[in-house]
mmCIF file of C-alpha atoms in Angstrom:
data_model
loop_
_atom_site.group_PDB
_atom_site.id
_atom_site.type_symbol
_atom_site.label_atom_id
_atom_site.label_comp_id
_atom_site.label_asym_id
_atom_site.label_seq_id
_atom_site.Cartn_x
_atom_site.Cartn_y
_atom_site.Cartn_z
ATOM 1 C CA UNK A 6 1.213 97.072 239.652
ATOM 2 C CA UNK A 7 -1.210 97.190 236.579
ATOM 3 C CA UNK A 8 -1.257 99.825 234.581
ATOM 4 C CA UNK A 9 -4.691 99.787 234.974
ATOM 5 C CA UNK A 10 -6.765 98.918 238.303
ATOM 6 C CA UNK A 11 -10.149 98.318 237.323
ATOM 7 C CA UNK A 12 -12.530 96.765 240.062
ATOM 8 C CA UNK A 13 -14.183 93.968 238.834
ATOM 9 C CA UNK A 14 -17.072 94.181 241.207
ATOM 10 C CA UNK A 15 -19.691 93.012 240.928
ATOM 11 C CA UNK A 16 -21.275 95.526 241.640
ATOM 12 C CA UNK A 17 -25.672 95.618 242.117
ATOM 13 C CA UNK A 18 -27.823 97.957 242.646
ATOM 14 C CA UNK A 19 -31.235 99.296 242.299
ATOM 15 C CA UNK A 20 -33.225 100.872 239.262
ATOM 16 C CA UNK A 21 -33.200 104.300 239.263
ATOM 17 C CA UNK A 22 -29.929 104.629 241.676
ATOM 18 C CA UNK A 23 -26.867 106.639 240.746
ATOM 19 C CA UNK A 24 -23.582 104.382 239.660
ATOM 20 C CA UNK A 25 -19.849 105.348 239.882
ATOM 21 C CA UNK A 26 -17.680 102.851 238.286
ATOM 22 C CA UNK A 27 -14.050 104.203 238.636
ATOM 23 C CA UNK A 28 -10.399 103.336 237.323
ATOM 24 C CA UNK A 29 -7.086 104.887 238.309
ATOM 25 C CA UNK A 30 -3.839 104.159 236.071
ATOM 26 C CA UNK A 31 -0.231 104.958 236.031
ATOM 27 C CA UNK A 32 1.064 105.969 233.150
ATOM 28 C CA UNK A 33 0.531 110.158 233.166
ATOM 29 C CA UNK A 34 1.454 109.820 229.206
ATOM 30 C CA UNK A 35 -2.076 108.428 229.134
ATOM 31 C CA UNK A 36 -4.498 111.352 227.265
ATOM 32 C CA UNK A 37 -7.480 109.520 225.126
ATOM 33 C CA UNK A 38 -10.028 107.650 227.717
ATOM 34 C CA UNK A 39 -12.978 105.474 226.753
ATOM 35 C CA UNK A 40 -15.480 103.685 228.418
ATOM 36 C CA UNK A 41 -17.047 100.223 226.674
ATOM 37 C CA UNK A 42 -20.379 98.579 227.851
ATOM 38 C CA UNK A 43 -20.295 94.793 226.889
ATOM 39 C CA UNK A 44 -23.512 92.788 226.949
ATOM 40 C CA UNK A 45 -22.826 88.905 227.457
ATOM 41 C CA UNK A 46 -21.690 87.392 224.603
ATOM 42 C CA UNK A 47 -21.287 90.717 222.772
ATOM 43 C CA UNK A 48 -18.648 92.379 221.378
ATOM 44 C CA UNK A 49 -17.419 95.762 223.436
ATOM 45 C CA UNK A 50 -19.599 98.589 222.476
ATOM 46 C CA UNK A 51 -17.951 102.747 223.088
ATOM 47 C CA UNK A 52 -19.848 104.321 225.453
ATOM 48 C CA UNK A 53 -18.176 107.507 225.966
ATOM 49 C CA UNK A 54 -15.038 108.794 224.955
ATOM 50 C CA UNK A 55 -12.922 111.823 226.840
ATOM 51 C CA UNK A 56 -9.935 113.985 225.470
ATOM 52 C CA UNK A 57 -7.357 114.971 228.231
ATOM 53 C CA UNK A 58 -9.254 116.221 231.652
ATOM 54 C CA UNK A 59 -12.757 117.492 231.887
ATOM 55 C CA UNK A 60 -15.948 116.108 232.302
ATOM 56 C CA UNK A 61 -18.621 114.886 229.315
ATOM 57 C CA UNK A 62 -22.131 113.945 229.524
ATOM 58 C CA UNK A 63 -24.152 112.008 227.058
ATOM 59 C CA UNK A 64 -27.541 111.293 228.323
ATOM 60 C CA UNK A 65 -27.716 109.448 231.463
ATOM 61 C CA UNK A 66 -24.101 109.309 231.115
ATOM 62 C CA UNK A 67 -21.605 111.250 232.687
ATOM 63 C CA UNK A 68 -17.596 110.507 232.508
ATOM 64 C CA UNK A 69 -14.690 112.578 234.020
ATOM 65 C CA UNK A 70 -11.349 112.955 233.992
ATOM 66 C CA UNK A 71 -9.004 114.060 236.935
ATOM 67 C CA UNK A 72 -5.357 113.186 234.982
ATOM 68 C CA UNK A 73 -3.457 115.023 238.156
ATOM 69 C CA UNK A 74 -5.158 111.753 240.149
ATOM 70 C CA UNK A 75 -4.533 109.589 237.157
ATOM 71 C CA UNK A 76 -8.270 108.465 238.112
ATOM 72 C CA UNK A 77 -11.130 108.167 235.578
ATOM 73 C CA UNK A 78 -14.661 108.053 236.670
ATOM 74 C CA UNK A 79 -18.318 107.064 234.271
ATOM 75 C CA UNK A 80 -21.662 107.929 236.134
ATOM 76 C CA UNK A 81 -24.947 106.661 235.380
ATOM 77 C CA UNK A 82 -27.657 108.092 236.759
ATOM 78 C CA UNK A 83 -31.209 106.861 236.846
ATOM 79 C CA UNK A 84 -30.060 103.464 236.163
ATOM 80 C CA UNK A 85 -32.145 101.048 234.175
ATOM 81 C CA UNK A 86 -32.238 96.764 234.459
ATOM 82 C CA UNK A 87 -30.947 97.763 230.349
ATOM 83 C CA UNK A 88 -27.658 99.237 231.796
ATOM 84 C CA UNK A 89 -26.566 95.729 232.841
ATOM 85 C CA UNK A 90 -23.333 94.711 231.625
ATOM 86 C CA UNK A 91 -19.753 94.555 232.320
ATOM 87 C CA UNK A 92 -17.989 98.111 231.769
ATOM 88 C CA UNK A 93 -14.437 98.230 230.713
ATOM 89 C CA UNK A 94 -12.346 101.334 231.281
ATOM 90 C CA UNK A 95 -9.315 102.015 228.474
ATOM 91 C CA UNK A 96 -6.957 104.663 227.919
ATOM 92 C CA UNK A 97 -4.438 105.308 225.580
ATOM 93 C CA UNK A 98 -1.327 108.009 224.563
ATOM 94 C CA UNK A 99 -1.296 107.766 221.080
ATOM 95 C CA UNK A 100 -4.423 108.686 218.941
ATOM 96 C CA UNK A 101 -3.961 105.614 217.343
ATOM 97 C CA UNK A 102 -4.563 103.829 219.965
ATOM 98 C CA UNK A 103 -1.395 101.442 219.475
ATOM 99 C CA UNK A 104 -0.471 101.517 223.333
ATOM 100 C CA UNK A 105 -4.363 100.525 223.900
ATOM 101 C CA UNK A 106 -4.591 99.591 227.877
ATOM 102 C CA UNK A 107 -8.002 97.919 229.683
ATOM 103 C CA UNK A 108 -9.220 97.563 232.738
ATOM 104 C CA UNK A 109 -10.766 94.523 234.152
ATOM 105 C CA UNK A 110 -13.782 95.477 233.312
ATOM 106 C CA UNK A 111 -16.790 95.956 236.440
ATOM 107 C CA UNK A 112 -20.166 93.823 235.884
ATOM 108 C CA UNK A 113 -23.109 95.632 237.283
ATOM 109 C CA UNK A 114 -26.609 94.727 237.579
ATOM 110 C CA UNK A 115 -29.387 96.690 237.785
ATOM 111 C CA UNK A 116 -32.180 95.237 239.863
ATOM 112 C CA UNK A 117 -35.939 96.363 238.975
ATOM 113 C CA UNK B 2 -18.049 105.824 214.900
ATOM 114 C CA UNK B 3 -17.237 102.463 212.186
ATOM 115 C CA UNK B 4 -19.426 99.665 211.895
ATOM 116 C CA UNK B 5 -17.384 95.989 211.687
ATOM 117 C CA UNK B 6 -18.644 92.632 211.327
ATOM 118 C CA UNK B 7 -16.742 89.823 211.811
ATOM 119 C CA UNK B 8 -17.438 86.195 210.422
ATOM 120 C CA UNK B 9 -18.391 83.735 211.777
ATOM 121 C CA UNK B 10 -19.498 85.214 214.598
ATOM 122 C CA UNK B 11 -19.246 81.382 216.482
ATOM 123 C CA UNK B 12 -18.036 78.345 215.490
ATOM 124 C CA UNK B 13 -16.791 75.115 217.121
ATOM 125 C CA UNK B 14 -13.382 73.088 215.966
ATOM 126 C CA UNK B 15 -11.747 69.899 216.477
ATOM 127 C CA UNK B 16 -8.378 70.199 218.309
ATOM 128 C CA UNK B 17 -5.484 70.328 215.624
ATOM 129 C CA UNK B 18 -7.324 72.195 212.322
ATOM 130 C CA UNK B 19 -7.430 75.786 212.363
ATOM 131 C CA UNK B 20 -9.801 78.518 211.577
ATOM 132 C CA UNK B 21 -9.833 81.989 209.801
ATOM 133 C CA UNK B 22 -11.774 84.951 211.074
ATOM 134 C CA UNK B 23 -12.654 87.532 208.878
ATOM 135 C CA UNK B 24 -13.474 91.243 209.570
ATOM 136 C CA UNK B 25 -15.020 93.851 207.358
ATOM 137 C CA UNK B 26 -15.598 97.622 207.999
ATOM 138 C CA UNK B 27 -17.658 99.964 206.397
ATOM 139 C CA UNK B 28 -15.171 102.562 205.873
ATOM 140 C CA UNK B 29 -11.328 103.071 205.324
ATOM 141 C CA UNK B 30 -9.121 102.557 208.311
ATOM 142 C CA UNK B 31 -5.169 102.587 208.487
ATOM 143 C CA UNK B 32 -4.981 100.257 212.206
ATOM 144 C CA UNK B 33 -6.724 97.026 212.837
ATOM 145 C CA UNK B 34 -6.536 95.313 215.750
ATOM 146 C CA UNK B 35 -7.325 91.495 217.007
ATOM 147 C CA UNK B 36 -8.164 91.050 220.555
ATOM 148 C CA UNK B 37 -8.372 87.402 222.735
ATOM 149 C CA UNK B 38 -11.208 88.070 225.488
ATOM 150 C CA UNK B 39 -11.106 84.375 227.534
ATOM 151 C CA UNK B 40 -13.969 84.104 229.608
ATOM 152 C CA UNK B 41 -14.496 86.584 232.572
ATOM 153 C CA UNK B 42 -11.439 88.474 231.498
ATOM 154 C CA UNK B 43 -9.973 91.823 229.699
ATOM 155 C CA UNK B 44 -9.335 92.300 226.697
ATOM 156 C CA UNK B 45 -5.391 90.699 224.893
ATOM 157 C CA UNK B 46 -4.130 92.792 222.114
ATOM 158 C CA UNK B 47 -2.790 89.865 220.278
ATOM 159 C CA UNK B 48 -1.423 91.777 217.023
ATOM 160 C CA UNK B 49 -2.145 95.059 215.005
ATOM 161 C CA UNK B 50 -2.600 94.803 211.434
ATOM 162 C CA UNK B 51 -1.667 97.937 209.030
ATOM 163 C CA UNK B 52 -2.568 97.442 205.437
ATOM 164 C CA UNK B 53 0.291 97.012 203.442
ATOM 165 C CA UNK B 54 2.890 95.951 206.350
ATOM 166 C CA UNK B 55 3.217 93.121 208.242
ATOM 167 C CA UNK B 56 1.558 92.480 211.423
ATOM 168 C CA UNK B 57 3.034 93.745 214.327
ATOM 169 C CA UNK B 58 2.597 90.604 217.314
ATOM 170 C CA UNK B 59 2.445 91.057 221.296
ATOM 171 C CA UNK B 60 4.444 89.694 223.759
ATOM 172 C CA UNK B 61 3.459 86.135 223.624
ATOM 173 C CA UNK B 62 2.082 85.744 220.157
ATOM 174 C CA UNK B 63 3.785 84.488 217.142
ATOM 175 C CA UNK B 64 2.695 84.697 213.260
ATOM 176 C CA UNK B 65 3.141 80.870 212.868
ATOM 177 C CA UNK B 66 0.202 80.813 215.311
ATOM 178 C CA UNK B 67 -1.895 83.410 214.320
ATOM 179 C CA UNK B 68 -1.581 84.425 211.059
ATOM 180 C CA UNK B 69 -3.043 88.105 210.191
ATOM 181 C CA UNK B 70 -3.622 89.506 206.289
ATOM 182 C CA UNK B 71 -4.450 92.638 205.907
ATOM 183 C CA UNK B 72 -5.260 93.172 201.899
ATOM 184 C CA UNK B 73 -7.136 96.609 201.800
ATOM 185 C CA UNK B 74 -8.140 99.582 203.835
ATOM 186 C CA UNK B 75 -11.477 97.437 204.763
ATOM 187 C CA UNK B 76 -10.849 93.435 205.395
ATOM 188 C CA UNK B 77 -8.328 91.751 207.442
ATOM 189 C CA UNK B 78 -8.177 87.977 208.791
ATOM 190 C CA UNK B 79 -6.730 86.362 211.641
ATOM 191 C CA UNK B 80 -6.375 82.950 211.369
ATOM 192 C CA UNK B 81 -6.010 80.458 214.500
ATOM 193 C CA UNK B 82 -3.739 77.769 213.574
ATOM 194 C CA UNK B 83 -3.193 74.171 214.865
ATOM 195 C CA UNK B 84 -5.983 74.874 217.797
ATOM 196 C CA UNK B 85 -6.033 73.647 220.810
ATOM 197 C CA UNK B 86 -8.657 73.426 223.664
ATOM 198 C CA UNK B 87 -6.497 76.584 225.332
ATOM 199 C CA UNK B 88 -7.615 78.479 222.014
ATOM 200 C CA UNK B 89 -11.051 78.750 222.995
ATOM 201 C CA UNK B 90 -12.262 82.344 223.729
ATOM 202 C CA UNK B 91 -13.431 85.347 221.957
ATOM 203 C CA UNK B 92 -11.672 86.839 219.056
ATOM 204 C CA UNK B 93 -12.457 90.664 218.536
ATOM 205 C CA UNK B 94 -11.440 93.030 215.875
ATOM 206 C CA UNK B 95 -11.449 96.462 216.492
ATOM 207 C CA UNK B 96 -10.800 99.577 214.189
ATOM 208 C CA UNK B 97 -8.916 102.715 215.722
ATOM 209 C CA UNK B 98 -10.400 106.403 214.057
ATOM 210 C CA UNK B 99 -7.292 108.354 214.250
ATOM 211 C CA UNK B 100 -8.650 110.661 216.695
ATOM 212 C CA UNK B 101 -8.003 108.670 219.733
ATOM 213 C CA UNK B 102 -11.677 106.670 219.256
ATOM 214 C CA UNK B 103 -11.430 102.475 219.624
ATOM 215 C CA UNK B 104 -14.407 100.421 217.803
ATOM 216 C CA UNK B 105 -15.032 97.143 218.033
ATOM 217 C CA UNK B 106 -16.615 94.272 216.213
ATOM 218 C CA UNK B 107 -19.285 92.105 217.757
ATOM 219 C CA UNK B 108 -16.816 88.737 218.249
ATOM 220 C CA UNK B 109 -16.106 84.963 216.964
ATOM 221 C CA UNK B 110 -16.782 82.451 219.980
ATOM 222 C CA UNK B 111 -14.300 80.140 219.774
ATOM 223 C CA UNK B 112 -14.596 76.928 220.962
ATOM 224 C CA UNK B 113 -11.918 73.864 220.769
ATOM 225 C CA UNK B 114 -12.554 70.337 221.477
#
């Protein structure tokens, strides 16, 4: 098992629909969670970044944190053909991010 | 957040020569890291580089191949040695803020003939 299930979709949908990417992991030391949104052929780019458990929103942008699941969520909501990309999920225990994990990654496309 | 640039940002090589990346950031950092990203895949932590120490290597990397510097608070280089076709991929650096934040530089594409 992965420390890190990620589904690598893809995934499609319409502009202006509501998308739940997800990622569940295994190691409960985990407590610094990030979502990335890569662009082809570009380098990995921090979307959002949670502490612990709890939700934050940024935007359009919504991420959450359940750590009793061990399950990590990112919304988007009124989804643009702009939000295409792949997202990565990654998670870490130390603040220094030396035990840096990453999920597959999920590409999504947003069709106008 | 950091800002890093990486140079080049692609180039293509003949099998057997080698090639040093370079990666800048815009402010002191303690941890760098270099990433492999073949295509379609996650991200490889293939060393992390702390200024003044040696390079710390993953599981399946060795220094011989991919030798890091690491001179200042600032600059580091990887450097891909004796390349191969298997080589080819995307080499990111990536800068870690203390606070639990990850930032990453925009890439080299790699590619070995």
């Amino acid at each position: 098992q992965k420390e890190v299930e990620q589904d690598p979709g893809p995934l499609s949908v319409p502009e202006g629909a509501i998308v739940s990417l997800n990622c569940t992991y295994s190691n409960s030391a985990f407590q610094y969670f990030m979502w990335y949104r890569q662009y082809s052929r570009k380098g990995p780019e921090l979307l959002m970044y949670t502490y612990s458990s709890g939700n934050k929103e940024d935007g359009r942008f919504t991420a959450q944190v359940d750590k009793s699941s061990k399950y990590i969520s990112l919304f988007i909501r009124d989804s643009q053909p702009s939000d295409s990309a792949t997202y990565l999920c990654a998670m870490s225990a130390s603040r220094n991010n030396n035990d840096m994990r990453f999920g597959a990654g999920t590409r999504l496309t947003v069709k106008p | 957040s950091a800002v890093i640039s990486q140079k080049p940002s692609r180039d293509i090589c003949q099998r057997g020569t080698s090639l040093t990346i370079q990666c800048q950031v815009d402010s002191q950092v303690t941890m760098m890291f270099w990433y492999r990203q073949q295509p379609g895949q996650s991200l490889t932590l293939i060393a992390t580089a702390n200024q003044g120490s040696e390079a710390t290597y993953e599981s399946g990397f060795v220094i011989d191949k991919f030798p890091i510097s690491r001179p200042n608070l600032t600059f580091s280089t990887l450097t891909v040695s004796n390349m191969s076709p298997e080589d080819s991929s995307i080499y990111l650096c990536s800068v870690a803020s203390g606070e639990g934040e990850q930032f990453f530089g925009p890439g080299t594409r790699l590619t070995v003939l």
